[in-house]
PDB file of C-alpha atoms in Angstrom:
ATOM      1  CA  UNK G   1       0.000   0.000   0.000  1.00 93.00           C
ATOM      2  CA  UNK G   2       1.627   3.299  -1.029  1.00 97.00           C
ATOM      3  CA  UNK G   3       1.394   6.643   0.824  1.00 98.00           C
ATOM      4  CA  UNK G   4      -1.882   8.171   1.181  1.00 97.00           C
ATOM      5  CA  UNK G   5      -3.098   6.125  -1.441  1.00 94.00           C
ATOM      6  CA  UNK G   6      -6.846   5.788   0.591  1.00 92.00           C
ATOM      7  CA  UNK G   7      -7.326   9.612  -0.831  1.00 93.00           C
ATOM      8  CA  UNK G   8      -7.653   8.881  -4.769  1.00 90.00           C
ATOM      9  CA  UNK G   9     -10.650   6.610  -5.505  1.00 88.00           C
ATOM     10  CA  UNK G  10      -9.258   5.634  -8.532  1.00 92.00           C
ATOM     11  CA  UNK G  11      -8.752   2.038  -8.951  1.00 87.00           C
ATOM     12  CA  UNK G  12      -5.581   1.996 -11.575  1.00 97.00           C
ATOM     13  CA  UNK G  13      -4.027   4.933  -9.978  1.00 98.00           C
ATOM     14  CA  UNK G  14      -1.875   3.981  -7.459  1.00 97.00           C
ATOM     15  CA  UNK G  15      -0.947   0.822  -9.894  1.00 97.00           C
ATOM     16  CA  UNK G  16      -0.370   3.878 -12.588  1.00 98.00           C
ATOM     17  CA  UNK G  17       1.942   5.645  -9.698  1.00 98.00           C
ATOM     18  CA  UNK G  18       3.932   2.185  -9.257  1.00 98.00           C
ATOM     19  CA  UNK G  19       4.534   1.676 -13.174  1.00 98.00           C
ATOM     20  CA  UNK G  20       5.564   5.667 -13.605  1.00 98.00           C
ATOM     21  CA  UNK G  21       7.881   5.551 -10.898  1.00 98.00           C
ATOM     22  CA  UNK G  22       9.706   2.353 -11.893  1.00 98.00           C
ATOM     23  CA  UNK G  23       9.930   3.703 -15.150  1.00 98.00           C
ATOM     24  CA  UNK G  24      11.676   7.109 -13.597  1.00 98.00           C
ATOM     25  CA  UNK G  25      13.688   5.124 -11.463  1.00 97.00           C
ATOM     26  CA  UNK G  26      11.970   6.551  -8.106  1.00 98.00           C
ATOM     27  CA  UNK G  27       9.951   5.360  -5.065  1.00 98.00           C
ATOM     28  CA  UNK G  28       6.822   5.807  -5.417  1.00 98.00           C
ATOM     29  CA  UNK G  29       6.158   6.898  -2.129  1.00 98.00           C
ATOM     30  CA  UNK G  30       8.378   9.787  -3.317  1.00 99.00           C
ATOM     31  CA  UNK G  31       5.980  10.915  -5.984  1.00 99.00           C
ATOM     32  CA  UNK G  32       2.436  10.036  -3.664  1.00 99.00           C
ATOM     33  CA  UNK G  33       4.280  12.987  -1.094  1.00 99.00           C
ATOM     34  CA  UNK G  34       4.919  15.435  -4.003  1.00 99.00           C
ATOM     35  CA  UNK G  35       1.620  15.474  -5.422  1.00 99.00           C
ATOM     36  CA  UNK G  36       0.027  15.215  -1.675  1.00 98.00           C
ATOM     37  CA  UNK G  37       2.659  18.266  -0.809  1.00 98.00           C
ATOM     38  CA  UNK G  38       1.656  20.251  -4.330  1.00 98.00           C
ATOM     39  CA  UNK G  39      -2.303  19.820  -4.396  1.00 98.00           C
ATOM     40  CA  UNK G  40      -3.794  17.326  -1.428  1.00 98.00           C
ATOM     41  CA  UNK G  41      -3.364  14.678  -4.954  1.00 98.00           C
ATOM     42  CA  UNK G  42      -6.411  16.511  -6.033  1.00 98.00           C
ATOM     43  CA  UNK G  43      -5.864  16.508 -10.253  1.00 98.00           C
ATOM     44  CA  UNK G  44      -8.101  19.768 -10.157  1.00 98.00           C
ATOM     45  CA  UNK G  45      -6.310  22.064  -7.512  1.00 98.00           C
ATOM     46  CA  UNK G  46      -5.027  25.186  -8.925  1.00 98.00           C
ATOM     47  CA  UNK G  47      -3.079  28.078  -7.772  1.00 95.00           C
ATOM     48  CA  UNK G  48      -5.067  31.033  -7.734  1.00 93.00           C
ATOM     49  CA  UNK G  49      -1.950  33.105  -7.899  1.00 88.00           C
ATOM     50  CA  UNK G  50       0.404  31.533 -10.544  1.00 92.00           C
ATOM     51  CA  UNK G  51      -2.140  29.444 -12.281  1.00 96.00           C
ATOM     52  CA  UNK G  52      -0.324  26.281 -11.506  1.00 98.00           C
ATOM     53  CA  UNK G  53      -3.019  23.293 -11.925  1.00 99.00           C
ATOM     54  CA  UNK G  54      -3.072  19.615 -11.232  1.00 99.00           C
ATOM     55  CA  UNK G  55      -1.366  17.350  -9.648  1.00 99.00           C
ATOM     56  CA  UNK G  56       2.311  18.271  -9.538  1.00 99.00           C
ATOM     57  CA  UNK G  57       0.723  21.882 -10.061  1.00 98.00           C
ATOM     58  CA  UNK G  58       2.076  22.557 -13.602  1.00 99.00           C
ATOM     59  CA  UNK G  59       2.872  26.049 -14.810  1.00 98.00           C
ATOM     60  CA  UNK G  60       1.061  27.519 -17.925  1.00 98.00           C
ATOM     61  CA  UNK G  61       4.125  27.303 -19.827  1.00 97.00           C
ATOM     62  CA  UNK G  62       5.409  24.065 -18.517  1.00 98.00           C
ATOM     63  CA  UNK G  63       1.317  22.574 -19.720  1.00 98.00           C
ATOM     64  CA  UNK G  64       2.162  24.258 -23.161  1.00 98.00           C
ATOM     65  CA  UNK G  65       5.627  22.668 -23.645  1.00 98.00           C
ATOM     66  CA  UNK G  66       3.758  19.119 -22.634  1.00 98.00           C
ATOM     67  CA  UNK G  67       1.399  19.400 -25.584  1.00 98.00           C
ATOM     68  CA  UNK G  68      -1.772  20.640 -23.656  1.00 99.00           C
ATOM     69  CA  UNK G  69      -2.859  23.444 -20.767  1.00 98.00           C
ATOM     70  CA  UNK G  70      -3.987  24.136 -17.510  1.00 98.00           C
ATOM     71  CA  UNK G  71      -7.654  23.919 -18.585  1.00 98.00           C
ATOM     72  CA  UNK G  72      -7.254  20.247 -19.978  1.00 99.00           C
ATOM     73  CA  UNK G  73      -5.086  19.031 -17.192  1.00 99.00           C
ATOM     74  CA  UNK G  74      -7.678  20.307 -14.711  1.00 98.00           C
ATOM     75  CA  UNK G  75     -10.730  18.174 -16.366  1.00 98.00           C
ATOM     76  CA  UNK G  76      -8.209  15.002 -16.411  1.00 98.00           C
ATOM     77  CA  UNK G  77      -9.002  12.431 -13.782  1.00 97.00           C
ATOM     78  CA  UNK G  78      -5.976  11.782 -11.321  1.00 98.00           C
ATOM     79  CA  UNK G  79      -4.715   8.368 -13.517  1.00 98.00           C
ATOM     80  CA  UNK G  80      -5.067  10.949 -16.915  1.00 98.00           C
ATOM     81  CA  UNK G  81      -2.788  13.185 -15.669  1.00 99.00           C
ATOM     82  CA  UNK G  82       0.136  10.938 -14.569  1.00 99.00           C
ATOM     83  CA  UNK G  83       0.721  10.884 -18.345  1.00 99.00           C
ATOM     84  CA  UNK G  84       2.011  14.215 -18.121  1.00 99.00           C
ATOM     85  CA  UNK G  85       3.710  13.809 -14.935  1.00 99.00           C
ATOM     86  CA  UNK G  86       5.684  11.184 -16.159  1.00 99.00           C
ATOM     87  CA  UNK G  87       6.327  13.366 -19.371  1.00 98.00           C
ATOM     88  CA  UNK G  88       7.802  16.193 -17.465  1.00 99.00           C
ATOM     89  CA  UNK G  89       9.898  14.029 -14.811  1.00 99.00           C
ATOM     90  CA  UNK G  90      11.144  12.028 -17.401  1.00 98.00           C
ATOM     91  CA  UNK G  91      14.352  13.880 -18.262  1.00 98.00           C
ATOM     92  CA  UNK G  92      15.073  13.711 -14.718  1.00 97.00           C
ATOM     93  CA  UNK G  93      14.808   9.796 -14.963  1.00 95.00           C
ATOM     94  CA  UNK G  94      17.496   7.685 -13.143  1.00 90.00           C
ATOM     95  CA  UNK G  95      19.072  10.968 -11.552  1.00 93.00           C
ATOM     96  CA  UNK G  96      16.868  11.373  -9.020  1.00 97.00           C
ATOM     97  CA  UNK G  97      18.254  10.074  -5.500  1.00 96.00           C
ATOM     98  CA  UNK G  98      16.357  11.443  -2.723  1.00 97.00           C
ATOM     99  CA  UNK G  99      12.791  12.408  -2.338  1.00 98.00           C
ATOM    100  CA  UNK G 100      14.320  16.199  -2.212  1.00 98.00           C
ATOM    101  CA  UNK G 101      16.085  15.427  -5.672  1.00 98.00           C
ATOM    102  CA  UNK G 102      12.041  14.318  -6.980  1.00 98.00           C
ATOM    103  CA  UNK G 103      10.788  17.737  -5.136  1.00 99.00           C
ATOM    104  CA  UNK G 104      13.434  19.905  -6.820  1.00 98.00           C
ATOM    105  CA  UNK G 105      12.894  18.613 -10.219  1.00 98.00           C
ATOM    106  CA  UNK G 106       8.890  19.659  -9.573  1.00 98.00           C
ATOM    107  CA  UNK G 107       9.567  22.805  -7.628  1.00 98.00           C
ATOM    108  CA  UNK G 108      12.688  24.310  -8.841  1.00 97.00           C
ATOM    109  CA  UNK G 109      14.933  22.141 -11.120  1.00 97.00           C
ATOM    110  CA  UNK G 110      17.695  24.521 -11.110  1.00 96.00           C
ATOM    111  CA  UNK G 111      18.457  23.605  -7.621  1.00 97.00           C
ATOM    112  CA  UNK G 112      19.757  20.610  -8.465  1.00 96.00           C
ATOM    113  CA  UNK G 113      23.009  22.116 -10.046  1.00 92.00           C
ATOM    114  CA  UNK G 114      23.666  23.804  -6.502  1.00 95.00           C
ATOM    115  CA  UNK G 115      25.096  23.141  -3.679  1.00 96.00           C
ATOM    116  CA  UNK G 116      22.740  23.595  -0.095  1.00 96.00           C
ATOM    117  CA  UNK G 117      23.653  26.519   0.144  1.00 97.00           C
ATOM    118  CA  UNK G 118      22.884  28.017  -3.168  1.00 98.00           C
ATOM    119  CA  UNK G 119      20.246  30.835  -3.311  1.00 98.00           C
ATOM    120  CA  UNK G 120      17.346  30.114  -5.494  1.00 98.00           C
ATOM    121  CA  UNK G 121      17.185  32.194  -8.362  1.00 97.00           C
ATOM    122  CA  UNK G 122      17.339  32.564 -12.039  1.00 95.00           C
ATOM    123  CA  UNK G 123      18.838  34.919 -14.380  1.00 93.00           C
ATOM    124  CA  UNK G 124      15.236  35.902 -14.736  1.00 93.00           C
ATOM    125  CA  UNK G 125      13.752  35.310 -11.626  1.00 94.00           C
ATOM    126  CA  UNK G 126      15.071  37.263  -8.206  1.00 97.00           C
ATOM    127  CA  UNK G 127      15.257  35.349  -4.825  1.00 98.00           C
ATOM    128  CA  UNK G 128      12.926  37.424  -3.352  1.00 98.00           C
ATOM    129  CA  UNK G 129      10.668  37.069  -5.735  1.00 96.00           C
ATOM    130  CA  UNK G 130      10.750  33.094  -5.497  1.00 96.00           C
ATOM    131  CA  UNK G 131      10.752  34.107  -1.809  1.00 98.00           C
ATOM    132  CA  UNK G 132       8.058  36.211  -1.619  1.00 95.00           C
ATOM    133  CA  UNK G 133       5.514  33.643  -3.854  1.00 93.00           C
ATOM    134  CA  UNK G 134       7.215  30.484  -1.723  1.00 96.00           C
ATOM    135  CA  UNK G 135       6.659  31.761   1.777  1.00 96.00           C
ATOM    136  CA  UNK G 136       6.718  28.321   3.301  1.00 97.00           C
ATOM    137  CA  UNK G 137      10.587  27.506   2.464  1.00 98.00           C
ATOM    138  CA  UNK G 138      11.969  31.199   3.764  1.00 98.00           C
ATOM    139  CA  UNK G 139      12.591  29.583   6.851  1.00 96.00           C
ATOM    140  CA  UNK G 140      14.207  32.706   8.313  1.00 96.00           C
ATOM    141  CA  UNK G 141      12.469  35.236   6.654  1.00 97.00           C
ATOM    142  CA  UNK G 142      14.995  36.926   4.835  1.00 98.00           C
ATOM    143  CA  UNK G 143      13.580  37.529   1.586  1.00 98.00           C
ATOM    144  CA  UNK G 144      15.928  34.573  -0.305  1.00 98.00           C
ATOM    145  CA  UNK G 145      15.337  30.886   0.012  1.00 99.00           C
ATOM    146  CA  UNK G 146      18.561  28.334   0.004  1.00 98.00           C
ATOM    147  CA  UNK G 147      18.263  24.949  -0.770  1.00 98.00           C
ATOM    148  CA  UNK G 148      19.058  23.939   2.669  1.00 98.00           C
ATOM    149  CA  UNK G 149      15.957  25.513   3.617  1.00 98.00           C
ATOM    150  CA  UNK G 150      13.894  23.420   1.518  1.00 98.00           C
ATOM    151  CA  UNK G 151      15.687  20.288   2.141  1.00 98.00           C
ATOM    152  CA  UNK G 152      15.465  20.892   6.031  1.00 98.00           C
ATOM    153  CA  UNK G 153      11.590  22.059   5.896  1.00 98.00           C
ATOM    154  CA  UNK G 154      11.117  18.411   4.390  1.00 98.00           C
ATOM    155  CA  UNK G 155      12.990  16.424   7.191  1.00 97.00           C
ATOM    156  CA  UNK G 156      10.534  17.960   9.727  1.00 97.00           C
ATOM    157  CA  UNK G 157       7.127  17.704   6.948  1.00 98.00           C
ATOM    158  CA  UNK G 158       7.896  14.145   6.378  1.00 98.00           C
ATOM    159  CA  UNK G 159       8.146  13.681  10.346  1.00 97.00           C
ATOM    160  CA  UNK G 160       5.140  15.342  10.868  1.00 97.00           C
ATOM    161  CA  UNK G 161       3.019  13.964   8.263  1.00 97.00           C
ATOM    162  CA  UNK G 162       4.407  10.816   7.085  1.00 98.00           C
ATOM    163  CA  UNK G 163       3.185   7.385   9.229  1.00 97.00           C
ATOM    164  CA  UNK G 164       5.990   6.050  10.821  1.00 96.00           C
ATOM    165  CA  UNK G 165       6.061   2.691   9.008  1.00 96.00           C
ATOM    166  CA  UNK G 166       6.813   5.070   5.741  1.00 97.00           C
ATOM    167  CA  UNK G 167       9.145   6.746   7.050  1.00 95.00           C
ATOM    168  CA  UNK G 168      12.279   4.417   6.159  1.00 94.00           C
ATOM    169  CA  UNK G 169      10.774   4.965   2.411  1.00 95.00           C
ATOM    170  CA  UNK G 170      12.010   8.417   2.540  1.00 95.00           C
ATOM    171  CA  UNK G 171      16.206   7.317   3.093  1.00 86.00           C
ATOM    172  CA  UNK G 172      17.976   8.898   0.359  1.00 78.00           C
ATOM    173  CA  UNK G 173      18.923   6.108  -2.370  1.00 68.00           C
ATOM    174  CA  UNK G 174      22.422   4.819  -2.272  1.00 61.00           C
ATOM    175  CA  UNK G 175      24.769   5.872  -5.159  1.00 50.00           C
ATOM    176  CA  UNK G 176      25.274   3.794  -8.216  1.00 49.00           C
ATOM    177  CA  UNK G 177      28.144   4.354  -9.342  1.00 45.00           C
ATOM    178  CA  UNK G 178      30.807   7.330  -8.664  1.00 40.00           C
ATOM    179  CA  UNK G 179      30.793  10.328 -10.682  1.00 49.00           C
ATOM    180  CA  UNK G 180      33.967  11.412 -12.919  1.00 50.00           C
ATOM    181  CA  UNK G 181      34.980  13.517 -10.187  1.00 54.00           C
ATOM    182  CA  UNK G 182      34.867  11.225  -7.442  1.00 48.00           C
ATOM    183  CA  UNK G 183      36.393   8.502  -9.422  1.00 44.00           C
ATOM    184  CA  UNK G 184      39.500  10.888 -10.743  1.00 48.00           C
ATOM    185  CA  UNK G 185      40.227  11.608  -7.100  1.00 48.00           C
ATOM    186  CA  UNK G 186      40.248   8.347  -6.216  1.00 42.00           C
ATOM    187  CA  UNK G 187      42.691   7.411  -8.843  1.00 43.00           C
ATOM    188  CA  UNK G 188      44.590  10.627  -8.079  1.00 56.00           C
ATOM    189  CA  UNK G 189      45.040   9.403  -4.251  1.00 43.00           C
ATOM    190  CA  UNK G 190      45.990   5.629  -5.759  1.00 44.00           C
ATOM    191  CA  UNK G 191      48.460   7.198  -7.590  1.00 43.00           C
ATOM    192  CA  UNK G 192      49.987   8.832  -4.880  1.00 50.00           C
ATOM    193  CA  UNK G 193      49.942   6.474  -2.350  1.00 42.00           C
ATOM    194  CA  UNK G 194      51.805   4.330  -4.675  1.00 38.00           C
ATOM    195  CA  UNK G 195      54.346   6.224  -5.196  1.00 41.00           C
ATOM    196  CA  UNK G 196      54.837   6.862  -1.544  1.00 40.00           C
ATOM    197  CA  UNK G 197      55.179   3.320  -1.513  1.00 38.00           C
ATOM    198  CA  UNK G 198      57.809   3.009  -3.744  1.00 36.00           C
ATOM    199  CA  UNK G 199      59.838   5.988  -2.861  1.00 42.00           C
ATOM    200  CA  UNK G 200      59.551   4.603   0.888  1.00 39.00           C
ATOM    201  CA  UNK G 201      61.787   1.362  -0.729  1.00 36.00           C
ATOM    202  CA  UNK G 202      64.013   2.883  -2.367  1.00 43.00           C
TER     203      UNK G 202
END
């Protein structure tokens, strides 16, 4: 049984969610807690404000890239509109590690080319501005929100809100394999050490 699953009353959903998320290389829980987090997982719910709608609450623009708009995804039943969700995570697919990584990709997906401390912003977008519509994740009310913030907000939500026999679904996944950096370093110290070692001999 997948996270808050007992809220959407349709039948192939949560076997949609399962099929979606194995295809992005994700736990599902993962994606029930985004759309829970975004909309209550209502495929309807839409941001007065911004005009996000549905689900994962897609932007105008982002609806438009997808090949449709806010007005059809909010007449789409819950297991309609995983189509698109699937469509806009999967770029992300297989790169995704952490429920945070999943969140990022929805929220903000430049924030997962910076570090935790990294302001949120775009060359077109200011921090406050993200601030100032995202009032939730400026933890400290400074008018700029860093990653850390977000990531940190989460660790409490998910303590809050999540039952505690999910709560191990929400571990970050291990690493596959090491990046180029991490494996050049590691080579790089090899190297070294050997020849300390053979210096040391002769």
């Amino acid at each position: 049984m997948l996270l808050f699953q007992s809220k959407i009353q349709e039948p192939i959903f949560v076997e949609t969610v399962k099929e979606v998320s194995n295809r992005l290389s994700i736990n599902p829980n993962w994606l029930m807690l985004v759309m829970y987090f975004e909309s209550g997982l209502r495929p309807s719910a839409v941001n007065s404000s911004t005009g996000a709608t549905g689900l994962i609450q897609f932007m105008p623009a982002t609806a438009a890239g997808l090949g449709t708009s806010t007005a059809a995804l909010k007449n789409m039943s819950a297991t309609a509109q995983l189509y698109y969700v699937e469509r806009y995570l999967k770029p992300f697919a297989g790169k995704l590690n952490s429920f945070t990584d999943l969140y990022f990709a929805v929220f903000f997906p430049a924030a997962l080319g910076i570090n935790r401390t990294g302001i949120l912003k775009t060359q077109s977008l200011k921090a406050s501005t993200i601030a100032r519509q995202n009032p939730v994740f400026d933890t400290n009310k400074n008018g700029e929100i860093k990653k850390n913030e977000i990531i940190v907000f989460f660790n409490a939500y998910i303590k809050k809100i999540v039952p505690t026999e999910y709560q191990s679904k929400f571990k970050s996944k291990p690493m596959k394999h090491l990046g180029t950096i991490q494996a050049a370093l590691l080579v790089i110290v090899a190297v070294i050490a050997v020849l300390l070692a053979v210096r040391q001999y002769n």
